[in-house]
mmCIF file of C-alpha atoms and ligand atoms in Angstrom:
data_model
loop_
_atom_site.group_PDB
_atom_site.id
_atom_site.type_symbol
_atom_site.label_atom_id
_atom_site.label_comp_id
_atom_site.label_asym_id
_atom_site.label_seq_id
_atom_site.Cartn_x
_atom_site.Cartn_y
_atom_site.Cartn_z
ATOM 1 C CA MET A 285 0.590 8.888 9.051
ATOM 2 C CA GLN A 286 0.269 5.783 6.926
ATOM 3 C CA VAL A 287 1.749 2.651 8.494
ATOM 4 C CA ARG A 288 3.353 0.416 5.908
ATOM 5 C CA ALA A 289 4.220 -3.144 6.916
ATOM 6 C CA LYS A 290 7.934 -3.757 6.458
ATOM 7 C CA LEU A 291 8.934 -6.114 3.640
ATOM 8 C CA VAL A 292 12.297 -7.855 3.293
ATOM 9 C CA ALA A 293 13.108 -9.772 0.103
ATOM 10 C CA ALA A 294 16.023 -12.111 -0.582
ATOM 11 C CA ASN A 295 17.552 -11.920 -4.048
ATOM 12 C CA TRP A 296 19.788 -14.958 -4.316
ATOM 13 C CA LYS A 297 20.873 -13.989 -7.845
ATOM 14 C CA MET A 298 22.674 -16.860 -9.604
ATOM 15 C CA ASN A 299 23.661 -18.669 -6.428
ATOM 16 C CA GLY A 300 22.622 -21.855 -4.680
ATOM 17 C CA SER A 301 22.450 -25.587 -5.176
ATOM 18 C CA ARG A 302 19.901 -28.146 -4.024
ATOM 19 C CA ALA A 303 22.112 -28.971 -1.031
ATOM 20 C CA ASP A 304 22.853 -25.331 -0.093
ATOM 21 C CA ASN A 305 19.185 -24.425 -0.451
ATOM 22 C CA GLU A 306 18.150 -27.323 1.819
ATOM 23 C CA ARG A 307 20.499 -26.069 4.530
ATOM 24 C CA TRP A 308 19.283 -22.482 4.082
ATOM 25 C CA LEU A 309 15.638 -23.545 4.296
ATOM 26 C CA SER A 310 16.150 -25.627 7.406
ATOM 27 C CA THR A 311 17.846 -22.723 9.251
ATOM 28 C CA PHE A 312 15.309 -20.198 7.989
ATOM 29 C CA CYS A 313 12.266 -22.313 8.801
ATOM 30 C CA ALA A 314 13.478 -22.967 12.341
ATOM 31 C CA ALA A 315 12.864 -19.249 13.026
ATOM 32 C CA SER A 316 9.749 -17.246 12.260
ATOM 33 C CA PRO A 317 10.560 -13.819 10.893
ATOM 34 C CA ARG A 318 8.298 -11.147 12.320
ATOM 35 C CA CYS A 319 8.045 -9.120 9.118
ATOM 36 C CA GLN A 320 6.759 -9.930 5.658
ATOM 37 C CA THR A 321 9.398 -11.879 3.717
ATOM 38 C CA VAL A 322 9.911 -13.002 0.128
ATOM 39 C CA VAL A 323 12.623 -15.327 -1.191
ATOM 40 C CA CYS A 324 13.682 -15.095 -4.840
ATOM 41 C CA PRO A 325 15.858 -18.064 -5.905
ATOM 42 C CA PRO A 326 16.992 -18.836 -9.457
ATOM 43 C CA TYR A 327 14.104 -20.142 -11.620
ATOM 44 C CA VAL A 328 15.155 -23.773 -11.410
ATOM 45 C CA TYR A 329 14.986 -23.798 -7.624
ATOM 46 C CA LEU A 330 11.516 -22.236 -7.369
ATOM 47 C CA PRO A 331 9.808 -25.618 -6.785
ATOM 48 C CA GLN A 332 12.327 -26.632 -4.121
ATOM 49 C CA VAL A 333 12.036 -23.315 -2.269
ATOM 50 C CA LEU A 334 8.231 -23.271 -2.592
ATOM 51 C CA GLN A 335 8.090 -26.736 -1.108
ATOM 52 C CA GLY A 336 10.548 -25.848 1.643
ATOM 53 C CA LEU A 337 8.534 -22.770 2.631
ATOM 54 C CA ALA A 338 5.101 -24.402 2.347
ATOM 55 C CA GLY A 339 3.084 -23.727 5.475
ATOM 56 C CA THR A 340 5.161 -20.653 6.401
ATOM 57 C CA ARG A 341 4.192 -17.023 5.800
ATOM 58 C CA THR A 342 7.196 -16.434 3.566
ATOM 59 C CA GLU A 343 6.334 -16.026 -0.098
ATOM 60 C CA VAL A 344 8.394 -16.912 -3.134
ATOM 61 C CA GLY A 345 9.347 -14.835 -6.145
ATOM 62 C CA ALA A 346 11.349 -15.070 -9.346
ATOM 63 C CA GLN A 347 14.210 -12.761 -10.254
ATOM 64 C CA ASN A 348 13.061 -12.022 -13.778
ATOM 65 C CA LEU A 349 10.395 -12.809 -16.358
ATOM 66 C CA CYS A 350 10.050 -12.569 -20.121
ATOM 67 C CA ALA A 351 8.603 -9.405 -21.646
ATOM 68 C CA LEU A 352 6.721 -11.538 -24.186
ATOM 69 C CA ALA A 353 3.760 -13.882 -24.081
ATOM 70 C CA ALA A 354 4.404 -17.652 -24.015
ATOM 71 C CA GLY A 355 5.566 -19.076 -27.318
ATOM 72 C CA ALA A 356 8.689 -19.659 -29.370
ATOM 73 C CA TRP A 357 11.225 -17.820 -27.218
ATOM 74 C CA THR A 358 13.994 -20.290 -26.428
ATOM 75 C CA GLY A 359 15.306 -20.023 -22.902
ATOM 76 C CA GLU A 360 12.650 -17.615 -21.622
ATOM 77 C CA VAL A 361 10.081 -17.939 -18.830
ATOM 78 C CA ALA A 362 6.626 -16.344 -19.029
ATOM 79 C CA ALA A 363 4.823 -14.603 -16.168
ATOM 80 C CA GLU A 364 1.996 -17.157 -16.298
ATOM 81 C CA MET A 365 4.507 -19.977 -15.815
ATOM 82 C CA LEU A 366 5.783 -18.367 -12.643
ATOM 83 C CA VAL A 367 2.223 -18.175 -11.352
ATOM 84 C CA ASP A 368 1.618 -21.751 -12.481
ATOM 85 C CA VAL A 369 4.472 -23.119 -10.354
ATOM 86 C CA GLY A 370 3.377 -21.071 -7.340
ATOM 87 C CA ALA A 371 5.512 -17.928 -7.361
ATOM 88 C CA SER A 372 3.667 -14.822 -6.227
ATOM 89 C CA TRP A 373 6.354 -12.149 -6.611
ATOM 90 C CA VAL A 374 8.888 -11.191 -9.278
ATOM 91 C CA ILE A 375 11.856 -8.805 -9.368
ATOM 92 C CA VAL A 376 11.610 -6.532 -12.409
ATOM 93 C CA GLY A 377 14.334 -4.320 -13.882
ATOM 94 C CA HIS A 378 17.198 -5.197 -11.558
ATOM 95 C CA SER A 379 20.247 -3.108 -12.511
ATOM 96 C CA GLU A 380 22.190 -6.279 -13.378
ATOM 97 C CA ARG A 381 19.557 -7.035 -16.000
ATOM 98 C CA ARG A 382 19.430 -3.441 -17.185
ATOM 99 C CA SER A 383 23.209 -3.232 -17.612
ATOM 100 C CA ALA A 384 24.237 -6.781 -18.583
ATOM 101 C CA TYR A 385 21.172 -7.798 -20.606
ATOM 102 C CA GLY A 386 20.233 -4.510 -22.201
ATOM 103 C CA GLU A 387 16.909 -4.035 -20.431
ATOM 104 C CA THR A 388 15.830 -0.519 -21.277
ATOM 105 C CA ASP A 389 13.207 1.473 -19.371
ATOM 106 C CA GLU A 390 10.717 0.399 -22.053
ATOM 107 C CA ILE A 391 11.525 -3.308 -21.682
ATOM 108 C CA VAL A 392 11.324 -3.016 -17.899
ATOM 109 C CA ALA A 393 7.942 -1.300 -18.201
ATOM 110 C CA THR A 394 6.692 -4.072 -20.513
ATOM 111 C CA LYS A 395 7.859 -6.717 -18.046
ATOM 112 C CA LEU A 396 6.079 -4.836 -15.288
ATOM 113 C CA GLU A 397 2.853 -4.901 -17.302
ATOM 114 C CA ARG A 398 3.230 -8.638 -17.940
ATOM 115 C CA ALA A 399 3.874 -9.324 -14.278
ATOM 116 C CA LEU A 400 0.848 -7.310 -13.161
ATOM 117 C CA ALA A 401 -1.417 -8.832 -15.806
ATOM 118 C CA ALA A 402 -0.475 -12.313 -14.582
ATOM 119 C CA GLY A 403 -1.243 -11.348 -10.990
ATOM 120 C CA LEU A 404 2.360 -11.298 -9.770
ATOM 121 C CA ARG A 405 3.491 -8.721 -7.243
ATOM 122 C CA PRO A 406 6.415 -6.833 -8.766
ATOM 123 C CA ILE A 407 9.512 -5.589 -6.964
ATOM 124 C CA VAL A 408 10.577 -3.069 -9.530
ATOM 125 C CA CYS A 409 14.113 -1.713 -9.261
ATOM 126 C CA VAL A 410 15.497 1.739 -9.961
ATOM 127 C CA GLY A 411 18.884 3.277 -9.225
ATOM 128 C CA GLU A 412 21.721 5.412 -10.530
ATOM 129 C CA THR A 413 25.375 4.651 -11.339
ATOM 130 C CA LEU A 414 28.280 6.126 -9.398
ATOM 131 C CA GLU A 415 29.086 8.434 -12.290
ATOM 132 C CA GLN A 416 25.529 9.738 -12.364
ATOM 133 C CA ARG A 417 25.632 10.344 -8.614
ATOM 134 C CA GLU A 418 28.941 12.157 -8.829
ATOM 135 C CA GLN A 419 27.512 14.387 -11.542
ATOM 136 C CA GLY A 420 24.580 15.242 -9.292
ATOM 137 C CA GLN A 421 22.065 13.462 -11.550
ATOM 138 C CA SER A 422 20.844 10.741 -9.178
ATOM 139 C CA GLN A 423 17.326 12.045 -8.637
ATOM 140 C CA GLN A 424 16.842 12.976 -12.258
ATOM 141 C CA ILE A 425 17.854 9.459 -13.371
ATOM 142 C CA VAL A 426 15.717 7.652 -10.825
ATOM 143 C CA VAL A 427 12.704 9.867 -11.511
ATOM 144 C CA ALA A 428 13.083 9.194 -15.255
ATOM 145 C CA GLN A 429 13.153 5.431 -14.559
ATOM 146 C CA LEU A 430 10.005 5.792 -12.455
ATOM 147 C CA ASP A 431 8.241 7.925 -15.052
ATOM 148 C CA ALA A 432 8.827 5.231 -17.673
ATOM 149 C CA LEU A 433 6.930 2.832 -15.398
ATOM 150 C CA LEU A 434 4.191 5.297 -14.545
ATOM 151 C CA ARG A 435 3.458 5.854 -18.219
ATOM 152 C CA ARG A 436 2.357 2.201 -18.361
ATOM 153 C CA CYS A 437 0.790 1.536 -14.995
ATOM 154 C CA GLY A 438 -0.788 3.391 -12.123
ATOM 155 C CA VAL A 439 0.668 3.876 -8.672
ATOM 156 C CA ALA A 440 -2.067 1.637 -7.229
ATOM 157 C CA GLN A 441 -0.678 -1.230 -9.321
ATOM 158 C CA LEU A 442 2.876 -0.550 -8.172
ATOM 159 C CA ALA A 443 1.579 -0.593 -4.613
ATOM 160 C CA ARG A 444 0.594 -4.262 -5.089
ATOM 161 C CA GLY A 445 4.319 -4.946 -5.020
ATOM 162 C CA ALA A 446 7.142 -2.619 -4.082
ATOM 163 C CA VAL A 447 9.657 -0.243 -5.597
ATOM 164 C CA ALA A 448 13.298 -0.961 -4.749
ATOM 165 C CA TYR A 449 15.838 1.840 -4.808
ATOM 166 C CA GLU A 450 19.198 0.227 -5.482
ATOM 167 C CA PRO A 451 22.060 2.616 -6.150
ATOM 168 C CA ILE A 452 24.280 0.624 -8.522
ATOM 169 C CA TRP A 453 27.453 1.752 -6.743
ATOM 170 C CA ALA A 454 26.192 0.104 -3.552
ATOM 171 C CA ILE A 455 25.250 -3.288 -5.019
ATOM 172 C CA GLY A 456 27.614 -6.052 -4.003
ATOM 173 C CA THR A 457 30.324 -3.485 -3.274
ATOM 174 C CA GLY A 458 30.117 -3.371 0.498
ATOM 175 C CA ARG A 459 29.551 0.361 0.055
ATOM 176 C CA THR A 460 26.057 1.095 1.413
ATOM 177 C CA ALA A 461 24.247 4.361 0.833
ATOM 178 C CA THR A 462 24.096 6.227 4.109
ATOM 179 C CA PRO A 463 20.659 6.151 5.722
ATOM 180 C CA GLN A 464 20.402 9.858 4.851
ATOM 181 C CA GLN A 465 21.287 9.328 1.169
ATOM 182 C CA ALA A 466 18.793 6.475 0.953
ATOM 183 C CA GLN A 467 16.054 8.399 2.766
ATOM 184 C CA GLN A 468 16.559 11.408 0.517
ATOM 185 C CA MET A 469 16.015 9.307 -2.590
ATOM 186 C CA HIS A 470 13.092 7.390 -1.084
ATOM 187 C CA GLU A 471 11.447 10.693 -0.246
ATOM 188 C CA ALA A 472 11.928 11.865 -3.832
ATOM 189 C CA ILE A 473 10.468 8.593 -5.163
ATOM 190 C CA ARG A 474 7.453 8.862 -2.901
ATOM 191 C CA ALA A 475 6.930 12.485 -3.899
ATOM 192 C CA ARG A 476 6.969 11.489 -7.562
ATOM 193 C CA LEU A 477 4.446 8.708 -6.939
ATOM 194 C CA ALA A 478 2.326 11.075 -4.827
ATOM 195 C CA ALA A 479 2.166 13.593 -7.648
ATOM 196 C CA ALA A 480 0.329 10.887 -9.625
ATOM 197 C CA ASP A 481 -1.720 9.339 -6.807
ATOM 198 C CA ALA A 482 -1.152 10.477 -3.231
ATOM 199 C CA VAL A 483 -3.209 7.759 -1.559
ATOM 200 C CA SER A 484 -1.466 4.887 -3.351
ATOM 201 C CA ALA A 485 1.949 6.530 -2.937
ATOM 202 C CA ALA A 486 1.478 6.551 0.832
ATOM 203 C CA ALA A 487 0.709 2.824 0.708
ATOM 204 C CA THR A 488 3.596 1.801 -1.598
ATOM 205 C CA ARG A 489 6.505 -0.002 0.009
ATOM 206 C CA LEU A 490 9.862 1.489 -0.969
ATOM 207 C CA LEU A 491 12.696 -0.966 -0.373
ATOM 208 C CA TYR A 492 16.360 -0.071 -0.159
ATOM 209 C CA GLY A 493 18.912 -2.429 -1.710
ATOM 210 C CA GLY A 494 22.686 -2.297 -1.895
ATOM 211 C CA SER A 495 24.998 -3.997 0.616
ATOM 212 C CA VAL A 496 22.363 -4.262 3.352
ATOM 213 C CA LYS A 497 23.813 -6.344 6.189
ATOM 214 C CA PRO A 498 22.763 -7.181 9.740
ATOM 215 C CA ALA A 499 25.087 -4.396 10.935
ATOM 216 C CA ASN A 500 23.524 -1.573 8.902
ATOM 217 C CA ALA A 501 19.927 -2.741 8.430
ATOM 218 C CA ALA A 502 18.408 -1.262 11.581
ATOM 219 C CA GLU A 503 19.547 2.270 10.866
ATOM 220 C CA LEU A 504 18.348 2.115 7.261
ATOM 221 C CA PHE A 505 14.963 0.714 8.257
ATOM 222 C CA THR A 506 14.271 3.461 10.804
ATOM 223 C CA GLN A 507 14.205 6.076 8.038
ATOM 224 C CA PRO A 508 10.624 7.271 7.465
ATOM 225 C CA ASP A 509 10.429 6.307 3.782
ATOM 226 C CA ILE A 510 12.413 3.059 3.891
ATOM 227 C CA ASP A 511 9.907 0.242 4.193
ATOM 228 C CA GLY A 512 12.263 -2.710 4.028
ATOM 229 C CA GLY A 513 15.026 -4.079 1.862
ATOM 230 C CA LEU A 514 16.020 -6.105 -1.173
ATOM 231 C CA ILE A 515 18.941 -8.164 0.027
ATOM 232 C CA GLY A 516 21.523 -9.787 -2.241
ATOM 233 C CA GLY A 517 24.771 -11.125 -0.782
ATOM 234 C CA ALA A 518 23.651 -11.163 2.850
ATOM 235 C CA SER A 519 20.503 -13.131 1.955
ATOM 236 C CA LEU A 520 22.618 -16.162 1.027
ATOM 237 C CA VAL A 521 23.346 -16.772 4.694
ATOM 238 C CA ALA A 522 20.057 -17.680 6.369
ATOM 239 C CA ALA A 523 21.130 -16.357 9.772
ATOM 240 C CA ASP A 524 22.115 -12.991 8.282
ATOM 241 C CA PHE A 525 18.872 -12.732 6.350
ATOM 242 C CA LEU A 526 16.936 -13.523 9.528
ATOM 243 C CA ALA A 527 18.893 -10.852 11.411
ATOM 244 C CA ILE A 528 17.968 -8.316 8.724
ATOM 245 C CA CYS A 529 14.293 -9.370 8.960
ATOM 246 C CA GLU A 530 14.481 -8.914 12.713
ATOM 247 C CA ALA A 531 15.918 -5.413 12.254
ATOM 248 C CA ALA A 532 12.935 -4.610 10.009
ATOM 249 C CA ALA A 533 10.447 -5.951 12.544
ATOM 250 C CA ARG A 534 11.771 -3.845 15.399
HETATM 251 P P1 PGA B 51 23.645 -6.770 -2.442
HETATM 252 O O1 PGA B 51 22.625 -6.849 -3.659
HETATM 253 O O2 PGA B 51 22.830 -6.845 -1.178
HETATM 254 O O3 PGA B 51 24.560 -7.952 -2.607
HETATM 255 O O4 PGA B 51 24.363 -5.476 -2.549
HETATM 256 C C1 PGA B 51 21.369 -6.228 -3.617
HETATM 257 C C2 PGA B 51 20.652 -6.444 -4.922
HETATM 258 O O5 PGA B 51 21.301 -6.382 -5.982
HETATM 259 O O6 PGA B 51 19.434 -6.693 -4.945
#
């Protein structure tokens, strides 16, 4: 059986301040997480977080990127700029961007291509709404989201980063998918990837996201196809994020 190193990523979303980030970094850096970790602050704090984590094994990512090449696009940030400032990862297609900013499967796939072309490691997100789950369409929806990505890039490229399954009904709601619900979907995702490229599928990290907390992380991370997590709310508290990393390392 393939052994995949656990990966835990912090998605701070639109939270933080220079002072809060300083406190977070000093708590976080006093410990050394025993699994691979990535921190994704808002764009403007990338330099501060990169500096704060310099010399540690924790890497830094952005939460988004522009689907277009650098140029006259007011307010946007290009993949190459993220690389230029020192980011090595980027979250692509988070459900908040899909729903609030109109990112379609095609836009997400284009962003994925841009990220890969620039040498960034993508954490690409998929997940269904509550309504879709209640109608029994979860797998169909998630597989369609994956297929849109696979039409543009190979599984080996996805394996450079990770795929995050984030059921929308579990994000920021305190309502976590059960380990069984999450495992079932992760298994379906891996099967879909394996149908395209079995070797790369076995090497691709599949992260679970949606109300992961220190109290539920260990049980989620013991599922065979859950290779870590994408952590929102709980990642804002350094001690909680560290506890989740520790659960992944065990
Ligand atoms: P949450 O967010 O942990 O606050 O539910 C996860 C995410 O949206 O990445």
